[in-house]
mmCIF file of C-alpha atoms in Angstrom:
data_model
loop_
_atom_site.group_PDB
_atom_site.id
_atom_site.type_symbol
_atom_site.label_atom_id
_atom_site.label_comp_id
_atom_site.label_asym_id
_atom_site.label_seq_id
_atom_site.Cartn_x
_atom_site.Cartn_y
_atom_site.Cartn_z
ATOM 1 C CA UNK A 1277 141.907 45.470 91.476
ATOM 2 C CA UNK A 1278 143.279 47.945 94.106
ATOM 3 C CA UNK A 1279 141.264 50.730 92.585
ATOM 4 C CA UNK A 1280 137.876 48.985 92.651
ATOM 5 C CA UNK A 1281 137.325 49.205 96.390
ATOM 6 C CA UNK A 1282 137.948 53.001 96.690
ATOM 7 C CA UNK A 1283 135.724 53.557 93.599
ATOM 8 C CA UNK A 1284 132.929 51.436 94.975
ATOM 9 C CA UNK A 1285 133.259 53.190 98.354
ATOM 10 C CA UNK A 1286 133.024 56.647 96.637
ATOM 11 C CA UNK A 1287 129.896 55.499 94.663
ATOM 12 C CA UNK A 1288 128.367 54.100 97.729
ATOM 13 C CA UNK A 1289 128.964 57.320 99.699
ATOM 14 C CA UNK A 1290 127.475 59.494 96.713
ATOM 15 C CA UNK A 1291 124.369 57.196 96.457
ATOM 16 C CA UNK A 1292 123.720 57.457 100.140
ATOM 17 C CA UNK A 1293 124.309 61.208 100.197
ATOM 18 C CA UNK A 1294 121.788 61.536 97.238
ATOM 19 C CA UNK A 1295 119.261 59.279 98.926
ATOM 20 C CA UNK A 1296 119.409 61.376 102.134
ATOM 21 C CA UNK A 1297 118.944 64.673 100.279
ATOM 22 C CA UNK A 1298 116.124 63.290 98.028
ATOM 23 C CA UNK A 1299 113.420 62.242 100.384
ATOM 24 C CA UNK A 1300 109.641 62.181 100.378
ATOM 25 C CA UNK A 1301 108.183 64.651 102.863
ATOM 26 C CA UNK A 1302 105.103 63.097 104.309
ATOM 27 C CA UNK A 1303 103.149 62.657 107.557
ATOM 28 C CA UNK A 1304 104.445 59.573 109.460
ATOM 29 C CA UNK A 1305 102.710 58.984 112.747
ATOM 30 C CA UNK A 1306 102.038 55.764 114.797
ATOM 31 C CA UNK A 1307 99.085 54.577 116.608
ATOM 32 C CA UNK A 1308 99.379 55.688 120.265
ATOM 33 C CA UNK A 1309 101.625 58.694 119.428
ATOM 34 C CA UNK A 1310 100.841 61.831 121.443
ATOM 35 C CA UNK A 1311 101.858 65.347 120.486
ATOM 36 C CA UNK A 1312 101.719 68.573 122.386
ATOM 37 C CA UNK A 1313 100.367 71.538 120.434
ATOM 38 C CA UNK A 1314 100.978 75.170 121.049
ATOM 39 C CA UNK A 1315 99.521 77.952 118.736
ATOM 40 C CA UNK A 1316 100.122 81.554 119.391
ATOM 41 C CA UNK A 1317 98.225 84.041 117.369
ATOM 42 C CA UNK A 1318 98.482 87.848 117.401
ATOM 43 C CA UNK A 1319 95.947 89.861 115.421
ATOM 44 C CA UNK A 1320 96.693 93.570 114.898
ATOM 45 C CA UNK A 1321 94.019 95.869 113.428
ATOM 46 C CA UNK A 1322 94.357 99.523 112.524
ATOM 47 C CA UNK A 1323 91.284 101.439 111.181
ATOM 48 C CA UNK A 1324 90.509 105.189 110.765
ATOM 49 C CA UNK A 1325 86.871 106.167 110.837
ATOM 50 C CA UNK A 1326 85.476 109.782 110.964
ATOM 51 C CA UNK A 1327 88.794 111.064 112.103
ATOM 52 C CA UNK A 1328 89.338 108.533 114.768
ATOM 53 C CA UNK A 1329 91.910 105.924 114.684
ATOM 54 C CA UNK A 1330 91.103 102.591 116.214
ATOM 55 C CA UNK A 1331 93.810 100.153 117.006
ATOM 56 C CA UNK A 1332 93.232 96.689 118.595
ATOM 57 C CA UNK A 1333 95.606 93.934 119.315
ATOM 58 C CA UNK A 1334 94.356 90.537 120.210
ATOM 59 C CA UNK A 1335 96.767 87.721 121.329
ATOM 60 C CA UNK A 1336 95.649 84.219 121.956
ATOM 61 C CA UNK A 1337 97.582 80.998 122.817
ATOM 62 C CA UNK A 1338 95.975 77.754 122.453
ATOM 63 C CA UNK A 1339 97.415 74.653 124.127
ATOM 64 C CA UNK A 1340 96.259 71.133 123.221
ATOM 65 C CA UNK A 1341 97.175 67.554 122.627
ATOM 66 C CA UNK A 1342 97.053 65.317 119.418
ATOM 67 C CA UNK A 1343 96.502 61.616 120.087
ATOM 68 C CA UNK A 1344 96.816 59.189 117.110
ATOM 69 C CA UNK A 1345 94.031 56.662 117.397
ATOM 70 C CA UNK A 1346 94.513 54.649 114.269
ATOM 71 C CA UNK A 1347 96.749 54.353 111.125
ATOM 72 C CA UNK A 1348 94.608 52.751 108.341
ATOM 73 C CA UNK A 1349 95.656 50.253 105.749
ATOM 74 C CA UNK A 1350 95.461 53.101 103.112
ATOM 75 C CA UNK A 1351 97.818 55.366 104.994
ATOM 76 C CA UNK A 1352 95.311 57.587 106.594
ATOM 77 C CA UNK A 1353 95.790 58.885 110.114
ATOM 78 C CA UNK A 1354 92.837 59.201 112.530
ATOM 79 C CA UNK A 1355 93.728 61.353 115.582
ATOM 80 C CA UNK A 1356 91.912 63.219 118.199
ATOM 81 C CA UNK A 1357 92.737 66.804 118.924
ATOM 82 C CA UNK A 1358 91.702 68.510 122.138
ATOM 83 C CA UNK A 1359 92.444 72.081 123.168
ATOM 84 C CA UNK A 1360 92.984 72.019 127.030
ATOM 85 C CA UNK A 1361 93.848 75.640 127.738
ATOM 86 C CA UNK A 1362 93.411 79.059 126.050
ATOM 87 C CA UNK A 1363 94.964 82.353 127.107
ATOM 88 C CA UNK A 1364 93.856 85.663 125.497
ATOM 89 C CA UNK A 1365 95.015 89.102 125.895
ATOM 90 C CA UNK A 1366 93.109 92.150 124.382
ATOM 91 C CA UNK A 1367 94.401 95.683 124.075
ATOM 92 C CA UNK A 1368 92.280 98.386 122.425
ATOM 93 C CA UNK A 1369 93.329 102.042 122.407
ATOM 94 C CA UNK A 1370 90.266 103.652 120.862
ATOM 95 C CA UNK A 1371 87.433 104.561 120.513
ATOM 96 C CA UNK A 1372 87.255 103.236 124.197
ATOM 97 C CA UNK A 1373 90.447 102.025 125.895
ATOM 98 C CA UNK A 1374 90.045 98.462 126.759
ATOM 99 C CA UNK A 1375 92.433 95.877 128.243
ATOM 100 C CA UNK A 1376 91.743 92.446 129.730
ATOM 101 C CA UNK A 1377 93.417 88.965 129.861
ATOM 102 C CA UNK A 1378 91.636 85.589 130.059
ATOM 103 C CA UNK A 1379 93.254 82.436 131.182
ATOM 104 C CA UNK A 1380 90.800 79.364 131.115
ATOM 105 C CA UNK A 1381 92.979 77.721 133.883
ATOM 106 C CA UNK A 1382 92.278 80.857 136.042
ATOM 107 C CA UNK A 1383 88.446 81.339 136.420
ATOM 108 C CA UNK A 1384 89.008 84.609 138.240
ATOM 109 C CA UNK A 1385 90.383 86.210 135.121
ATOM 110 C CA UNK A 1386 86.887 86.492 133.640
ATOM 111 C CA UNK A 1387 85.783 89.540 135.318
ATOM 112 C CA UNK A 1388 84.534 92.141 132.843
ATOM 113 C CA UNK A 1389 81.618 91.837 130.481
ATOM 114 C CA UNK A 1390 83.914 91.955 127.505
ATOM 115 C CA UNK A 1391 86.034 89.122 128.924
ATOM 116 C CA UNK A 1392 83.048 87.064 129.834
ATOM 117 C CA UNK A 1393 81.709 87.349 126.113
ATOM 118 C CA UNK A 1394 85.131 86.220 124.736
ATOM 119 C CA UNK A 1395 85.288 83.401 127.352
ATOM 120 C CA UNK A 1396 82.124 82.037 126.108
ATOM 121 C CA UNK A 1397 83.295 81.763 122.594
ATOM 122 C CA UNK A 1398 86.580 80.114 123.696
ATOM 123 C CA UNK A 1399 84.908 77.683 125.963
ATOM 124 C CA UNK A 1400 82.874 76.261 122.980
ATOM 125 C CA UNK A 1401 86.072 74.369 121.673
ATOM 126 C CA UNK A 1402 87.675 73.894 125.103
ATOM 127 C CA UNK A 1403 88.070 70.399 126.268
ATOM 128 C CA UNK A 1404 86.106 68.843 123.441
ATOM 129 C CA UNK A 1405 87.414 66.039 121.288
ATOM 130 C CA UNK A 1406 87.824 66.786 117.552
ATOM 131 C CA UNK A 1407 88.097 63.551 115.604
ATOM 132 C CA UNK A 1408 90.244 64.206 112.522
ATOM 133 C CA UNK A 1409 91.261 62.114 109.481
ATOM 134 C CA UNK A 1410 94.317 63.207 107.643
ATOM 135 C CA UNK A 1411 96.460 61.825 104.652
ATOM 136 C CA UNK A 1412 100.191 61.697 104.335
ATOM 137 C CA UNK A 1413 100.330 65.036 102.554
ATOM 138 C CA UNK A 1414 98.965 66.674 105.673
ATOM 139 C CA UNK A 1415 95.423 67.319 104.184
ATOM 140 C CA UNK A 1416 92.509 67.197 106.700
ATOM 141 C CA UNK A 1417 89.987 65.052 105.109
ATOM 142 C CA UNK A 1418 87.338 64.820 107.773
ATOM 143 C CA UNK A 1419 86.624 66.524 111.010
ATOM 144 C CA UNK A 1420 83.832 65.888 113.574
ATOM 145 C CA UNK A 1421 83.054 66.625 117.188
ATOM 146 C CA UNK A 1422 79.666 65.403 118.561
ATOM 147 C CA UNK A 1423 80.354 67.435 121.835
ATOM 148 C CA UNK A 1424 81.203 70.658 120.013
ATOM 149 C CA UNK A 1425 78.252 70.521 117.659
ATOM 150 C CA UNK A 1426 75.846 69.751 120.458
ATOM 151 C CA UNK A 1427 77.162 72.826 122.453
ATOM 152 C CA UNK A 1428 76.822 74.864 119.435
ATOM 153 C CA UNK A 1429 73.244 73.822 118.879
ATOM 154 C CA UNK A 1430 72.455 74.481 122.551
ATOM 155 C CA UNK A 1431 74.030 78.121 122.312
ATOM 156 C CA UNK A 1432 71.938 78.801 119.161
ATOM 157 C CA UNK A 1433 68.733 77.441 120.852
ATOM 158 C CA UNK A 1434 69.287 79.578 124.023
ATOM 159 C CA UNK A 1435 70.166 82.810 121.965
ATOM 160 C CA UNK A 1436 68.362 83.306 118.755
ATOM 161 C CA UNK A 1437 70.941 85.969 117.670
ATOM 162 C CA UNK A 1438 73.737 83.287 117.664
ATOM 163 C CA UNK A 1439 71.870 81.395 114.921
ATOM 164 C CA UNK A 1440 73.340 84.018 112.584
ATOM 165 C CA UNK A 1441 76.849 82.940 113.722
ATOM 166 C CA UNK A 1442 76.443 79.113 113.349
ATOM 167 C CA UNK A 1443 78.298 79.044 109.832
ATOM 168 C CA UNK A 1444 80.978 81.143 111.322
ATOM 169 C CA UNK A 1445 81.462 78.758 114.197
ATOM 170 C CA UNK A 1446 80.586 75.516 112.437
ATOM 171 C CA UNK A 1447 82.567 72.338 112.378
ATOM 172 C CA UNK A 1448 83.774 73.413 108.937
ATOM 173 C CA UNK A 1449 85.399 76.444 110.420
ATOM 174 C CA UNK A 1450 87.081 74.353 112.947
ATOM 175 C CA UNK A 1451 88.279 71.986 110.208
ATOM 176 C CA UNK A 1452 89.851 75.014 108.425
ATOM 177 C CA UNK A 1453 91.427 76.000 111.724
ATOM 178 C CA UNK A 1454 92.909 72.542 112.185
ATOM 179 C CA UNK A 1455 94.147 72.480 108.697
ATOM 180 C CA UNK A 1456 96.132 75.681 109.317
ATOM 181 C CA UNK A 1457 98.172 73.757 112.061
ATOM 182 C CA UNK A 1458 99.781 71.643 109.264
ATOM 183 C CA UNK A 1459 101.865 72.269 106.205
ATOM 184 C CA UNK A 1460 100.419 70.711 102.976
ATOM 185 C CA UNK A 1461 103.385 68.588 101.711
ATOM 186 C CA UNK A 1462 104.314 67.855 97.978
ATOM 187 C CA UNK A 1463 103.947 64.610 96.168
ATOM 188 C CA UNK A 1464 107.061 62.801 95.321
ATOM 189 C CA UNK A 1465 110.728 63.415 96.466
ATOM 190 C CA UNK A 1466 112.203 66.712 97.459
ATOM 191 C CA UNK A 1467 115.628 68.207 97.761
ATOM 192 C CA UNK A 1468 117.026 71.643 98.607
ATOM 193 C CA UNK A 1469 115.432 74.020 96.168
ATOM 194 C CA UNK A 1470 112.286 72.001 95.614
ATOM 195 C CA UNK A 1471 109.074 74.080 95.250
ATOM 196 C CA UNK A 1472 105.345 73.633 95.326
ATOM 197 C CA UNK A 1473 102.194 75.752 95.476
ATOM 198 C CA UNK A 1474 99.105 75.228 97.491
ATOM 199 C CA UNK A 1475 95.925 77.214 97.489
ATOM 200 C CA UNK A 1476 93.484 77.052 100.477
ATOM 201 C CA UNK A 1477 90.453 78.642 102.286
ATOM 202 C CA UNK A 1478 91.439 79.894 105.759
ATOM 203 C CA UNK A 1479 90.895 82.479 108.417
ATOM 204 C CA UNK A 1480 93.083 85.533 109.227
ATOM 205 C CA UNK A 1481 92.294 88.132 111.872
ATOM 206 C CA UNK A 1482 88.930 86.145 112.097
ATOM 207 C CA UNK A 1483 88.147 87.049 108.471
ATOM 208 C CA UNK A 1484 87.657 84.360 105.911
ATOM 209 C CA UNK A 1485 90.491 84.454 103.198
ATOM 210 C CA UNK A 1486 91.848 82.639 100.360
ATOM 211 C CA UNK A 1487 95.544 81.964 100.440
ATOM 212 C CA UNK A 1488 97.943 80.725 97.691
ATOM 213 C CA UNK A 1489 101.398 79.892 98.978
ATOM 214 C CA UNK A 1490 104.629 78.845 97.210
ATOM 215 C CA UNK A 1491 106.745 76.675 99.426
ATOM 216 C CA UNK A 1492 110.457 76.127 99.007
ATOM 217 C CA UNK A 1493 112.937 73.650 100.675
ATOM 218 C CA UNK A 1494 115.880 75.499 101.978
ATOM 219 C CA UNK A 1495 117.724 72.569 103.468
ATOM 220 C CA UNK A 1496 116.921 69.043 104.738
ATOM 221 C CA UNK A 1497 118.483 66.251 106.722
ATOM 222 C CA UNK A 1498 117.252 63.303 108.567
ATOM 223 C CA UNK A 1499 116.114 65.310 111.465
ATOM 224 C CA UNK A 1500 115.006 68.887 110.237
ATOM 225 C CA UNK A 1501 113.624 70.107 107.016
ATOM 226 C CA UNK A 1502 113.616 73.972 106.597
ATOM 227 C CA UNK A 1503 111.046 75.582 104.443
ATOM 228 C CA UNK A 1504 110.118 79.089 103.467
ATOM 229 C CA UNK A 1505 106.905 80.237 101.602
ATOM 230 C CA UNK A 1506 105.532 83.397 100.124
ATOM 231 C CA UNK A 1507 102.172 83.994 98.602
ATOM 232 C CA UNK A 1508 98.948 86.043 98.284
ATOM 233 C CA UNK A 1509 96.017 86.478 100.470
ATOM 234 C CA UNK A 1510 92.581 88.145 99.909
ATOM 235 C CA UNK A 1511 89.235 88.154 101.388
ATOM 236 C CA UNK A 1512 87.077 85.124 100.496
ATOM 237 C CA UNK A 1513 84.034 86.535 98.622
ATOM 238 C CA UNK A 1514 82.380 83.072 98.918
ATOM 239 C CA UNK A 1515 82.128 83.131 102.737
ATOM 240 C CA UNK A 1516 78.871 81.992 104.220
ATOM 241 C CA UNK A 1517 76.731 82.773 107.180
ATOM 242 C CA UNK A 1518 77.091 86.225 109.019
ATOM 243 C CA UNK A 1519 80.482 86.700 107.257
ATOM 244 C CA UNK A 1520 78.945 86.696 103.788
ATOM 245 C CA UNK A 1521 77.533 90.228 104.416
ATOM 246 C CA UNK A 1522 80.567 91.575 105.983
ATOM 247 C CA UNK A 1523 83.017 90.427 103.250
ATOM 248 C CA UNK A 1524 80.921 92.154 100.607
ATOM 249 C CA UNK A 1525 81.814 95.385 102.457
ATOM 250 C CA UNK A 1526 85.547 94.743 102.351
ATOM 251 C CA UNK A 1527 88.212 95.041 99.870
ATOM 252 C CA UNK A 1528 91.468 93.581 101.543
ATOM 253 C CA UNK A 1529 94.435 91.793 100.043
ATOM 254 C CA UNK A 1530 98.033 91.327 100.796
ATOM 255 C CA UNK A 1531 100.702 88.726 101.210
ATOM 256 C CA UNK A 1532 101.445 85.760 103.421
ATOM 257 C CA UNK A 1533 104.969 84.511 104.304
ATOM 258 C CA UNK A 1534 106.127 81.732 106.604
ATOM 259 C CA UNK A 1535 109.334 80.174 107.933
ATOM 260 C CA UNK A 1536 108.954 76.449 108.889
ATOM 261 C CA UNK A 1537 110.997 73.719 110.510
ATOM 262 C CA UNK A 1538 109.579 70.334 109.957
ATOM 263 C CA UNK A 1539 110.531 67.178 111.798
ATOM 264 C CA UNK A 1540 111.873 65.072 108.848
ATOM 265 C CA UNK A 1541 110.654 61.918 110.420
ATOM 266 C CA UNK A 1542 106.999 62.881 111.316
ATOM 267 C CA UNK A 1543 106.397 65.573 108.722
ATOM 268 C CA UNK A 1544 104.955 67.771 111.523
ATOM 269 C CA UNK A 1545 105.810 71.346 112.103
ATOM 270 C CA UNK A 1546 108.331 71.756 115.044
ATOM 271 C CA UNK A 1547 108.030 75.466 114.430
ATOM 272 C CA UNK A 1548 105.890 77.457 111.877
ATOM 273 C CA UNK A 1549 105.896 81.257 111.936
ATOM 274 C CA UNK A 1550 103.372 82.631 109.516
ATOM 275 C CA UNK A 1551 102.670 86.383 108.904
ATOM 276 C CA UNK A 1552 99.593 87.517 106.997
ATOM 277 C CA UNK A 1553 99.259 91.107 106.093
ATOM 278 C CA UNK A 1554 96.321 92.752 104.337
ATOM 279 C CA UNK A 1555 95.436 96.351 103.546
ATOM 280 C CA UNK A 1556 92.371 97.870 101.953
ATOM 281 C CA UNK A 1557 89.176 99.424 103.016
ATOM 282 C CA UNK A 1558 85.662 98.681 104.394
ATOM 283 C CA UNK A 1559 82.565 100.288 103.064
ATOM 284 C CA UNK A 1560 80.554 101.817 105.902
ATOM 285 C CA UNK A 1561 78.013 104.597 106.103
ATOM 286 C CA UNK A 1562 78.663 105.446 102.510
ATOM 287 C CA UNK A 1563 82.332 105.804 102.831
ATOM 288 C CA UNK A 1564 85.456 103.664 102.221
ATOM 289 C CA UNK A 1565 87.185 103.399 105.575
ATOM 290 C CA UNK A 1566 90.949 102.487 105.436
ATOM 291 C CA UNK A 1567 91.855 99.222 107.184
ATOM 292 C CA UNK A 1568 94.863 97.175 107.688
ATOM 293 C CA UNK A 1569 95.053 93.831 109.534
ATOM 294 C CA UNK A 1570 98.127 91.670 110.361
ATOM 295 C CA UNK A 1571 98.165 88.164 111.802
ATOM 296 C CA UNK A 1572 101.294 86.539 113.126
ATOM 297 C CA UNK A 1573 101.014 82.781 114.042
ATOM 298 C CA UNK A 1574 103.518 80.707 115.767
ATOM 299 C CA UNK A 1575 102.757 76.959 115.715
ATOM 300 C CA UNK A 1576 104.464 74.097 117.445
ATOM 301 C CA UNK A 1577 103.781 70.459 117.426
ATOM 302 C CA UNK A 1578 106.097 68.223 119.406
ATOM 303 C CA UNK A 1579 105.970 64.539 120.349
ATOM 304 C CA UNK A 1580 105.140 64.204 123.955
ATOM 305 C CA UNK A 1581 107.912 62.653 126.064
ATOM 306 C CA UNK A 1582 106.786 60.246 128.618
#
């Protein structure tokens, strides 16, 4: 009898340990939850044409809020995403040296013609609510924004040339951008070493791409789950709108890697650093022009503390 208690205690500890290390990763939010979003994107382009090397770096930081409006009976999350500030810095060495910074919180930063054109594009999504429905795996099921689509239509009506860009700026494009904020989680339980693969359409350096990533759980506890991923990326030949013609001229492919720290309780990325690198060429003027692009994204979604 004296041995029973220690044995039961050991078995209990073992069971609890296994239970903690074998958990289902899933989105878990509550109605009324508010999260602060910060996404920093650095695009680096290097192209050589007719003996001239063109390098352009564009850094954009998007700040926003995610407010959970409803959790449905079938475990869907309806939330509203709003971008409330965007900061962009552009550096181009050639063919013409260009440098400017835009901060939507500082109207005086929009001075040059180049900066003003960029600001017009950014203002389309700024301070407009996007209504999003997501499942527990982190998949964006629906996305809509009456204000955004009305502004897009107005822009196209005022400038016929912009009609060519509607598909590029459409709500479907915004949906893909919102999806990139979240990690698609696996079905069932996971433990250290668990792996899964997810394929998706996305945008990298403003180009439509197809990504296939293999995720792996490095370690997990009740607070933080650490993941890594590695996969392939290539130009999406099925792109529509104004990009359809451009992608036919391009032959780009490469790899995508990421390092992720998820909040184990909510399933949301506290930190997600994703690096996409593509190399290849673009057909222009009867020649194949070497081109390389690199995109680095740092995404953080943290619960707002009142």
